[in-house]
Short mmCIF file of C-alpha atoms and ligand atoms in Angstrom, two decimals:
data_model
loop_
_atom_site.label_atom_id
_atom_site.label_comp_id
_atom_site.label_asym_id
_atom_site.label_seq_id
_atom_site.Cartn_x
_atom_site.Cartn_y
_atom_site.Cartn_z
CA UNK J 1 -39.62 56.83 -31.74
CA UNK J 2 -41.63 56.61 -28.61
CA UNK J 3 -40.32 53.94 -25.36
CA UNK J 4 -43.41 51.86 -26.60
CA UNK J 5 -41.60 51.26 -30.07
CA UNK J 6 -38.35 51.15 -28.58
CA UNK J 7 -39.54 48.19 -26.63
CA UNK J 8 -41.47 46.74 -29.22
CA UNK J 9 -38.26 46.77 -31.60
CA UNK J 10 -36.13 44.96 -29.28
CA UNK J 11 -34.95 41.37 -30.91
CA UNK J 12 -37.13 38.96 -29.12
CA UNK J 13 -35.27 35.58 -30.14
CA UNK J 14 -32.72 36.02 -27.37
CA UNK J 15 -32.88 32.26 -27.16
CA UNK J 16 -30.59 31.22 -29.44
CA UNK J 17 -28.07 34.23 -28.41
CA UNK J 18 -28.18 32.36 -24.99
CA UNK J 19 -27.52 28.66 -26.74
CA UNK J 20 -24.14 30.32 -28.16
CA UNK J 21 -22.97 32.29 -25.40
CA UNK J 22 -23.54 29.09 -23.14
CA UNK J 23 -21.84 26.39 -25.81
CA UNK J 24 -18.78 28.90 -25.79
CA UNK J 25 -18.44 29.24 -22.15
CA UNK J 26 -18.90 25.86 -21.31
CA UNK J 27 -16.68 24.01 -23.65
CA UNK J 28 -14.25 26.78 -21.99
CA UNK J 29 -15.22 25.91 -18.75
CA UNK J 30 -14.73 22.22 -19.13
CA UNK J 31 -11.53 22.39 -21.05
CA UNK J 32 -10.15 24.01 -17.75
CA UNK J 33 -11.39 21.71 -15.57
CA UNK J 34 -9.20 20.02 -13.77
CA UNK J 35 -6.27 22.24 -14.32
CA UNK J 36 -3.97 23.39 -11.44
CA UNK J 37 -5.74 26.99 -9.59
CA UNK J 38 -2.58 29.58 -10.53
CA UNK J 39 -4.09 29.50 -14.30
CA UNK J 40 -6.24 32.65 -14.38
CA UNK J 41 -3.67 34.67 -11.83
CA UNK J 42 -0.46 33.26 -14.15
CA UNK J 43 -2.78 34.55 -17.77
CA UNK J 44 -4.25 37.50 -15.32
CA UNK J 45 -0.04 38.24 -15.01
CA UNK J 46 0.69 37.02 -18.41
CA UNK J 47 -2.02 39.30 -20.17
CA UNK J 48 -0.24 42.75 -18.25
CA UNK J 49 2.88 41.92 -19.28
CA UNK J 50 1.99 41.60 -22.69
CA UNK J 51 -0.37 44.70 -22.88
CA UNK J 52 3.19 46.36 -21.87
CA UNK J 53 4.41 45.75 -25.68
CA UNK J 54 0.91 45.41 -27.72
CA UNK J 55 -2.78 46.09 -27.48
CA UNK J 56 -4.75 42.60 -27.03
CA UNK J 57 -7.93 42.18 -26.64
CA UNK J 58 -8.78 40.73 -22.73
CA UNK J 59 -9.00 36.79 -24.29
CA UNK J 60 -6.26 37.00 -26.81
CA UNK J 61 -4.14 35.16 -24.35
CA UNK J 62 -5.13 31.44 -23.84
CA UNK J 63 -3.23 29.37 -20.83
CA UNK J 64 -3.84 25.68 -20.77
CA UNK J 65 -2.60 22.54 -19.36
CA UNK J 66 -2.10 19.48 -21.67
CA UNK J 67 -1.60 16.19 -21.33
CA UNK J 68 0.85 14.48 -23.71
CA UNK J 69 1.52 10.96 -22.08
CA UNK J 70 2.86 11.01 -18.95
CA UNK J 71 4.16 14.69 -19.17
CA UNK J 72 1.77 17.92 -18.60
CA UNK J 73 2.71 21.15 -21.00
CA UNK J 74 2.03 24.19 -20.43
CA UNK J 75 0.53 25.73 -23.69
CA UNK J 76 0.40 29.47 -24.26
CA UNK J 77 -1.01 30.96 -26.96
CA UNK J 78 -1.68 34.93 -27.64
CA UNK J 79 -3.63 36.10 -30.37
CA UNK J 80 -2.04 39.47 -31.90
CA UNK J 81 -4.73 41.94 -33.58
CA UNK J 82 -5.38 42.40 -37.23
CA UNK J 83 -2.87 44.64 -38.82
CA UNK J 84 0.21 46.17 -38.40
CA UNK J 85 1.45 45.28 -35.23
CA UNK J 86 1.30 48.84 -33.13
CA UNK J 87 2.78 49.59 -29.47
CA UNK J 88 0.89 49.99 -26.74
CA UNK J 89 2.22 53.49 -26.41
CA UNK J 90 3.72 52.96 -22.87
CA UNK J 91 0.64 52.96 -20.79
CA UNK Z 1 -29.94 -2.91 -2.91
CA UNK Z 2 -30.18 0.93 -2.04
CA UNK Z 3 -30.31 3.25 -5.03
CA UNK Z 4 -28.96 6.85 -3.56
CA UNK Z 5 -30.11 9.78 -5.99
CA UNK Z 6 -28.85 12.72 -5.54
CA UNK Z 7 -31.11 16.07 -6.22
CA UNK Z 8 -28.84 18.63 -7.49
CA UNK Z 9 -28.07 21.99 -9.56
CA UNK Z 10 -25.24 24.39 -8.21
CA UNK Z 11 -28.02 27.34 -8.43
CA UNK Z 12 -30.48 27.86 -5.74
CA UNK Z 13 -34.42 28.30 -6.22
CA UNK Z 14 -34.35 26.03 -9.35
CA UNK Z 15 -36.88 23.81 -7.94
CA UNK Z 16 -34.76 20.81 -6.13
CA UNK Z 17 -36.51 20.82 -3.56
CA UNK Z 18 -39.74 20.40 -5.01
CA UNK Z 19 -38.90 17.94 -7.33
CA UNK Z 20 -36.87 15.54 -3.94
CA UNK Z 21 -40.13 15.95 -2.50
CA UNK Z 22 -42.19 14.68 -5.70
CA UNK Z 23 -39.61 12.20 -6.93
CA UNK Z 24 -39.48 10.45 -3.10
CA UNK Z 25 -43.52 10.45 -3.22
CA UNK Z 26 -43.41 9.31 -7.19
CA UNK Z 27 -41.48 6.34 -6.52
CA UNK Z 28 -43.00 5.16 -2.63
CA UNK Z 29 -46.31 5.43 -5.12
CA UNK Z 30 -44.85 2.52 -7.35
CA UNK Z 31 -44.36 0.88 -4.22
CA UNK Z 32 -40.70 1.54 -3.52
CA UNK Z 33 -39.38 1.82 -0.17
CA UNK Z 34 -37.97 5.39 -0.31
CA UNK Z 35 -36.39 7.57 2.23
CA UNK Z 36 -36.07 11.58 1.39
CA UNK Z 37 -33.52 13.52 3.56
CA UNK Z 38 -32.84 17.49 3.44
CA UNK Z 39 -29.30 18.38 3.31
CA UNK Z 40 -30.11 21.75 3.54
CA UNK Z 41 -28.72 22.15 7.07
CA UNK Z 42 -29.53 25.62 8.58
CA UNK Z 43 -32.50 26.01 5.69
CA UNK Z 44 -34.88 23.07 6.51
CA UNK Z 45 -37.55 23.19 3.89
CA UNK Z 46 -38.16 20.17 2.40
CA UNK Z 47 -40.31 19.16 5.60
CA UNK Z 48 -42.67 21.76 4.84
CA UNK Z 49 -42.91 20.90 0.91
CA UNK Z 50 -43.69 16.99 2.08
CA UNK Z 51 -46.25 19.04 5.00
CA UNK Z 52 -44.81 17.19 8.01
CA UNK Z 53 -43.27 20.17 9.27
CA UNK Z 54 -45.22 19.70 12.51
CA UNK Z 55 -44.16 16.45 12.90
CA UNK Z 56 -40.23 17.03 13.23
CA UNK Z 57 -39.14 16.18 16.69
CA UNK Z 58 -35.31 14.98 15.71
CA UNK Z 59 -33.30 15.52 12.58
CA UNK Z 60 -30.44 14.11 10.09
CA UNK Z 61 -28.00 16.04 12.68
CA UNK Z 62 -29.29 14.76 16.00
CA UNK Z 63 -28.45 11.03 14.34
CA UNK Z 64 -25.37 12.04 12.98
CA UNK Z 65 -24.37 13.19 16.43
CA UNK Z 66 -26.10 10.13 18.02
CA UNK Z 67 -28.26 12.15 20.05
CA UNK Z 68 -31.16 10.26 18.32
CA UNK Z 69 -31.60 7.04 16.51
CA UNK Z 70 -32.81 7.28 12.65
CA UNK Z 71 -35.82 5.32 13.61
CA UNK Z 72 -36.46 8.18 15.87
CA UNK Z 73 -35.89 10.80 13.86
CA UNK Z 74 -37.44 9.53 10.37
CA UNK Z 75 -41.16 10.52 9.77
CA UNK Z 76 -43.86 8.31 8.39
CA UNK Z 77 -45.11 10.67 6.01
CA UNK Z 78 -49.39 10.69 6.05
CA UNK Z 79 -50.44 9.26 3.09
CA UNK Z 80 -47.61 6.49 1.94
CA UNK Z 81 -46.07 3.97 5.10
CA UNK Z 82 -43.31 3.14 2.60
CA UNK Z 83 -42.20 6.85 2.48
CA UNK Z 84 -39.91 8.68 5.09
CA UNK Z 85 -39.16 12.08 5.78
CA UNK Z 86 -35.30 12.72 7.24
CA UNK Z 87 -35.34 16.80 8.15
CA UNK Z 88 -32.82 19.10 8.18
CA UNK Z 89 -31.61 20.56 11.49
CA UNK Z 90 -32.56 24.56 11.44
CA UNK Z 91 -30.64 25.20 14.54
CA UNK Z 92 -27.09 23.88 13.47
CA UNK Z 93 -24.88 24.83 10.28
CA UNK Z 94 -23.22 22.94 7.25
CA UNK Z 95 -20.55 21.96 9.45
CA UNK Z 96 -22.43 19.84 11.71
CA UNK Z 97 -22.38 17.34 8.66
CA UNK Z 98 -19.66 14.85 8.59
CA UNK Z 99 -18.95 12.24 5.69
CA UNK Z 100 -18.28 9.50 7.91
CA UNK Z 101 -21.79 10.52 9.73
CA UNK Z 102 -23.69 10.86 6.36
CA UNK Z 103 -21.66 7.60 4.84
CA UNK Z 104 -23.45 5.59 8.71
CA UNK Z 105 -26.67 6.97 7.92
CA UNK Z 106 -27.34 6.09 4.30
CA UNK Z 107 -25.50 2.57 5.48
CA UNK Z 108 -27.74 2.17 8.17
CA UNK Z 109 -30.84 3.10 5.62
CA UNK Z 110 -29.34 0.52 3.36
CA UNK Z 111 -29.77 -2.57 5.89
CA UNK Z 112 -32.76 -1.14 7.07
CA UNK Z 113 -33.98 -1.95 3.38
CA UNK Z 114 -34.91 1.05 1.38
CA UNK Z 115 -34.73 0.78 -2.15
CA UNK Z 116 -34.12 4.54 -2.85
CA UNK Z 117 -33.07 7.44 -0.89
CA UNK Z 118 -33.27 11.00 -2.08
CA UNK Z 119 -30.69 13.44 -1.23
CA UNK Z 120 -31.98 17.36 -1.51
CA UNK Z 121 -29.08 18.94 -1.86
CA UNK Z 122 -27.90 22.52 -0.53
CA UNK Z 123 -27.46 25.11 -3.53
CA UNK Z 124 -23.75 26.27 -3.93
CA UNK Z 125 -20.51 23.78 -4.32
CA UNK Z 126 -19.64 23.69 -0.60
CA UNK Z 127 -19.96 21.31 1.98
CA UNK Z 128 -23.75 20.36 2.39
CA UNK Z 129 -23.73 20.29 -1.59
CA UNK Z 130 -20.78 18.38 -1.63
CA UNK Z 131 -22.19 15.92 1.07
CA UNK Z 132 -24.99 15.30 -0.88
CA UNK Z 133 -24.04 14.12 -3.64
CA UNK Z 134 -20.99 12.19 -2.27
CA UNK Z 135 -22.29 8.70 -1.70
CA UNK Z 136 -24.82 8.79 -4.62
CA UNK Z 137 -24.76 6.19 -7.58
CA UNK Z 138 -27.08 8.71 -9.40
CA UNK Z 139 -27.95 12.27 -9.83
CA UNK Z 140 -30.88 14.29 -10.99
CA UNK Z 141 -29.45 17.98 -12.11
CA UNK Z 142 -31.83 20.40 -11.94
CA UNK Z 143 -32.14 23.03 -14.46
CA UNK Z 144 -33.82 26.18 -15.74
CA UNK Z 145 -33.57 27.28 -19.28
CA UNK Z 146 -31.77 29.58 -18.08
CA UNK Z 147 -27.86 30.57 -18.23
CA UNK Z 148 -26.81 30.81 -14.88
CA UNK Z 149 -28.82 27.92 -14.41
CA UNK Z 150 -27.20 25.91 -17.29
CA UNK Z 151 -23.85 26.71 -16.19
CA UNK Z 152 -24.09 26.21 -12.65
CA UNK Z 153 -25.26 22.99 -13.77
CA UNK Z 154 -22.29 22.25 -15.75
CA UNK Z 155 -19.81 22.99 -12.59
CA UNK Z 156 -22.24 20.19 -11.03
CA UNK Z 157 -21.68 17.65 -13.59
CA UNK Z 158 -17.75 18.79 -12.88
CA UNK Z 159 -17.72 18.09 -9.49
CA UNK Z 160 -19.84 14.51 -10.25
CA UNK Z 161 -17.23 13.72 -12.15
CA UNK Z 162 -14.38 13.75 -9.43
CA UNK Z 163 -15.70 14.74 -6.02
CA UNK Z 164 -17.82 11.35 -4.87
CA UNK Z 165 -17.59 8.26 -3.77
CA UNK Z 166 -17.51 6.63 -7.53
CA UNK Z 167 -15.10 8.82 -8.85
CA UNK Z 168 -12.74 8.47 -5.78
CA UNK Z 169 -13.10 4.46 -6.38
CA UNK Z 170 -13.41 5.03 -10.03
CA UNK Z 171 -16.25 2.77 -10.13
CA UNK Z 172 -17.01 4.18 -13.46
CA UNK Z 173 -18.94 7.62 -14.06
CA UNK Z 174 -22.49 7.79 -12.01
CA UNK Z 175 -25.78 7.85 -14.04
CA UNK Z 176 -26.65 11.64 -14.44
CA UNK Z 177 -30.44 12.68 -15.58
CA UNK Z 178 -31.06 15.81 -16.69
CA UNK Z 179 -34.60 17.28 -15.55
CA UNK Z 180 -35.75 20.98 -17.10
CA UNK Z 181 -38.02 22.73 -15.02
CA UNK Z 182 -40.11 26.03 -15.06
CA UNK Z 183 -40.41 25.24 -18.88
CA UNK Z 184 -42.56 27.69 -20.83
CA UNK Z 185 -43.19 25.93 -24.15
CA UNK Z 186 -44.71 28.94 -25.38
CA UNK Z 187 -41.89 31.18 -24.79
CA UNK Z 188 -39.21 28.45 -26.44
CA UNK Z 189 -41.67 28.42 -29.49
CA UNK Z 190 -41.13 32.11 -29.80
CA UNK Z 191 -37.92 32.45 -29.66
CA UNK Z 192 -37.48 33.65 -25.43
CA UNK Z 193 -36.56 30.69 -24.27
CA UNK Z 194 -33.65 28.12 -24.62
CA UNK Z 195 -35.24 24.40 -25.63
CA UNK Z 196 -34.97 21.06 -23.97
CA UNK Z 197 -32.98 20.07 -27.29
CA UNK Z 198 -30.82 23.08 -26.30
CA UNK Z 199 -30.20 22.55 -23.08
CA UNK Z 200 -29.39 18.73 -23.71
CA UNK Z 201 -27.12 19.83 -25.92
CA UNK Z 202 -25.02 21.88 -24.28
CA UNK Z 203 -25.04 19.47 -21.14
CA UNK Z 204 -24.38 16.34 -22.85
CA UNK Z 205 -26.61 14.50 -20.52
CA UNK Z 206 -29.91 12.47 -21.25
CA UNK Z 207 -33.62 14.23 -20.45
CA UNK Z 208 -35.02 12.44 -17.40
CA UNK Z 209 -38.32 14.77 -17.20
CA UNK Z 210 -39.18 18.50 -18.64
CA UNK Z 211 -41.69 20.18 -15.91
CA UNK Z 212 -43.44 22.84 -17.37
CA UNK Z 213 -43.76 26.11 -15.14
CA UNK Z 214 -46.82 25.51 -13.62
CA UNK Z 215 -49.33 28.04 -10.59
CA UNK Z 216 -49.82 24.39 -9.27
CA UNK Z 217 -46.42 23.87 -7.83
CA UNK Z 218 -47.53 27.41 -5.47
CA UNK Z 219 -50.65 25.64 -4.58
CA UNK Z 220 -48.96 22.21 -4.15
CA UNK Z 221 -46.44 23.99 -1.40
CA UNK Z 222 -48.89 26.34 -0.26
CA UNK Z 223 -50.76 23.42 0.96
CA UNK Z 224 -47.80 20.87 2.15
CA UNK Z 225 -49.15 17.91 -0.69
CA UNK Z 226 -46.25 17.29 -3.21
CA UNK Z 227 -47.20 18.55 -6.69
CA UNK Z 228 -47.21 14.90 -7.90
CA UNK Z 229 -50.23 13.83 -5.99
CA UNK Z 230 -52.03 16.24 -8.08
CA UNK Z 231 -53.37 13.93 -11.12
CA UNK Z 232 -55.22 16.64 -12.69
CA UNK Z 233 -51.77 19.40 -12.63
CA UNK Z 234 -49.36 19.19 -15.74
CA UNK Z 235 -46.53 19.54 -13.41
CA UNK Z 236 -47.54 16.69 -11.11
CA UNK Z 237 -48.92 14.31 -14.70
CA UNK Z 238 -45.22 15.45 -15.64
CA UNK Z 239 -43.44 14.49 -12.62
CA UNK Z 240 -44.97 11.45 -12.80
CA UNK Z 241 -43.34 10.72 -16.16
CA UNK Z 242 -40.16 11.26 -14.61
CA UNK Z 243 -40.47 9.26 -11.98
CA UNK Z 244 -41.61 6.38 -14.36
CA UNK Z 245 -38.58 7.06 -16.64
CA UNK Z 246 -36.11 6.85 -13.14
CA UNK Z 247 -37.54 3.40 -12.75
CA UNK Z 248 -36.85 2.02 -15.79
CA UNK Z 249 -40.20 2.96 -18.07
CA UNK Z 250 -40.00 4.56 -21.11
CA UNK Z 251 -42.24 7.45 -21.63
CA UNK Z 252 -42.45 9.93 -24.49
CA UNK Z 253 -42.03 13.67 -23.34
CA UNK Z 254 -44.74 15.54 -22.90
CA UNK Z 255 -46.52 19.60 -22.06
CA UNK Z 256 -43.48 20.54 -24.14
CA UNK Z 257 -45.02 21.74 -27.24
CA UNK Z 258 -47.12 25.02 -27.14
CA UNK Z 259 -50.55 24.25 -27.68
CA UNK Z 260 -52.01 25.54 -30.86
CA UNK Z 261 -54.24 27.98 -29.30
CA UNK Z 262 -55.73 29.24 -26.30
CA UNK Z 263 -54.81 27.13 -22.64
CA UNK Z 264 -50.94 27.88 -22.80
CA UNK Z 265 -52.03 31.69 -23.96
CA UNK Z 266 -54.05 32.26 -21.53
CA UNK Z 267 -51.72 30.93 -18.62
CA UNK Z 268 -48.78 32.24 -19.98
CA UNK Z 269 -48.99 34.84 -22.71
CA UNK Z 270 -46.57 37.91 -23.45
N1 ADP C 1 -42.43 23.92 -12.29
C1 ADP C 1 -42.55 25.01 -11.50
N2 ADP C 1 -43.47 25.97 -11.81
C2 ADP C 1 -43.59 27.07 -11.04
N3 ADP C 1 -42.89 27.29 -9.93
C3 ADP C 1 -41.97 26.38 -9.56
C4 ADP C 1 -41.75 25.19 -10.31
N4 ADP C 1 -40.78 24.47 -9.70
C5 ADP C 1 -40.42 25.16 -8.61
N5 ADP C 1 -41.12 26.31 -8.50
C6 ADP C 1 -41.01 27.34 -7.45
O1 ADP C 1 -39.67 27.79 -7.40
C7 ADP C 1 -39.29 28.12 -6.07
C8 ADP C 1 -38.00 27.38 -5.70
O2 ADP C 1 -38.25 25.99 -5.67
P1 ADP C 1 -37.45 25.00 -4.70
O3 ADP C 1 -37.90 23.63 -5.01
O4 ADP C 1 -37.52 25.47 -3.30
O5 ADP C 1 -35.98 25.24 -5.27
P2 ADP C 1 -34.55 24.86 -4.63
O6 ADP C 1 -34.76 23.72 -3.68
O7 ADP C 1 -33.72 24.48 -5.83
O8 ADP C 1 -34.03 26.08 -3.97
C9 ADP C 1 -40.45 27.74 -5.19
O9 ADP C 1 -41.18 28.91 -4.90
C10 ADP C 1 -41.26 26.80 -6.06
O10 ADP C 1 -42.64 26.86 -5.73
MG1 MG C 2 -34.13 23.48 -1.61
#
């Protein structure tokens, strides 16, 4: 298959890849917004620690800040893969 | 009362400044008294896309420093006495703006009697951006269909939210238009490009005007006339729809379908 081909085969309706990958980020973006500026270093921190123990995908571990009345919890959540749980081998 | 718009989008070269410059004319056409000032302190630009760049003897800085009066340093632009231009200052940086100096000027505009002033905003989050759209009561977010564009926009709307004047007061959230530029119809209708329905989507905010990307904005800057004076351009016929829509008109949308054959093709096609 010639470059020409190649090019030519390319999917060309990018557009909609763009709609998701935007809807994704920004609901993401907005949820945080707001919330205090240690988040990313404290799930940064979080995510190491727990790649210690088991292999997790970079996003498996979700920080947030919620408001339940006049109180603000911290919610973690971290998503485990599919399968028998395996360690991380020590690395 | 004085209506303060600010012109904003987080991502630079998006086309704010051309559309402060053909809002400010759109509306002094309906017969609005309308003041335009660049907050682009360091950049100055918006002089040269209104074609008074010859004309600038003081700017928004010297006032805010009191080393010259507003009437001084506002310029008459050529063709409309109800329009004025405010420059930017190219020698000085971001920090020569202050809030309590921006908060006298637009105060001092407001007695004075305009009924809208346009703030060009500074791309980035920082302190000219921040500046400009601190006083406003509404904003005009300036997009391509684009991502980084999209999302840059969305920190915008963020910052709207909780960084101004309202927020601070919590008069209630400001009135925030969303106007898609550089639009290739033909591209969205194949597929390339994200939609205006996409894009409103995903912002949440209300379509003020869709300008299609257009070899007439070039020759509108090339030649210092704001795009809008140009009757017989889609972009200026377009901005002009916008403007109408900012003052209260309702318009249907239009140049945002592909045309069945042939002009869109032959400006635009893959
Ligand atoms: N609708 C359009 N079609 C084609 N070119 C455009 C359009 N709008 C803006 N441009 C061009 O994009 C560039 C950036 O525009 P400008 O208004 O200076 O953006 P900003 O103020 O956001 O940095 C300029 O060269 C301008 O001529
Ligand atoms: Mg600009």
């Amino acid at each position: 298959m010639g470059i020409l081909d190649f090019l030519r085969a390319r999917p060309k309706h990018t557009a909609s890849i763009a709609r998701e990958r935007l809807r994704i980020i920004v609901a993401q973006e907005r949820a945080h917004r707001g919330a205090p500026d240690y988040l990313p270093l404290l799930r940064g921190e979080l995510l190491g620690v727990i790649r210690k123990y088991v292999n997790v995908d970079p996003d498996a571990v979700q920080v947030n800040v919620e408001r339940d009345g006049e109180h603000e919890v911290l919610e973690l959540s971290v998503a485990l893969p599919d399968g028998p749980i395996k360690a991380a081998g020590g690395a | 009362m004085t209506e303060i718009i600010v012109v904003t989008s987080g991502k630079g070269g998006v086309g704010k400044t051309t559309t402060s410059a053909s809002l400010a004319t759109g509306l002094a056409k309906r017969g609005h008294r309308v003041a335009v000032i660049d907050f682009d302190v360091g950049l100055r630009n918006l002089d040269l896309i209104m074609g008074c760049e010859r004309r600038v003897v003081y700017d928004f800085v010297n006032v805010i420093h009191n080393e010259a009066t507003l009437k001084q340093a506002l310029i008459r632009d050529k063709r409309l006495d109800n329009l004025h231009v405010l420059a930017a200052s190219q020698t000085r940086d971001k920090d020569a703006l202050t809030q309590e100096g921006v908060g006298r000027v637009l105060d001092e505009l407001a007695a004075d009697g305009f009924d809208f002033v346009i703030c060009d905003s500074p791309a980035g989050i920082e302190k000219g951006a921040h500046l400009a759209m601190y006083f406003a009561d509404r904003a005009v977010v300036v997009v391509n269909p684009e991502v980084s564009s999209v999302r840059d926009s969305d920190r915008i709307l963020g910052l709207l939210a909780s960084k101004t004047r309202r927020a601070e007061r919590g008069d209630g959230p400001m009135r925030q238009h969303l106007l898609l530029t550089r639009y290739n119809p033909v591209r969205v209708e194949a597929g390339e490009m994200m939609s205006v329905q996409d894009v409103e989507e995903i912002l949440g905010i209300p379509v003020l005007g869709v300008i299609p990307e257009s070899g007439q904005v070039l020759a509108a800057s090339n030649s210092g006339v704001p795009v809008i004076h140009d009757a017989g351009s889609i972009a200026g016929q377009a901005y002009g729809d916008a403007v109408a829509r900012l003052d209260g008109d309702e318009v249907e949308l239009r140049f945002i379908d592909a045309p069945k054959k042939g002009f869109f093709k032959r400006m635009f096609g893959t």
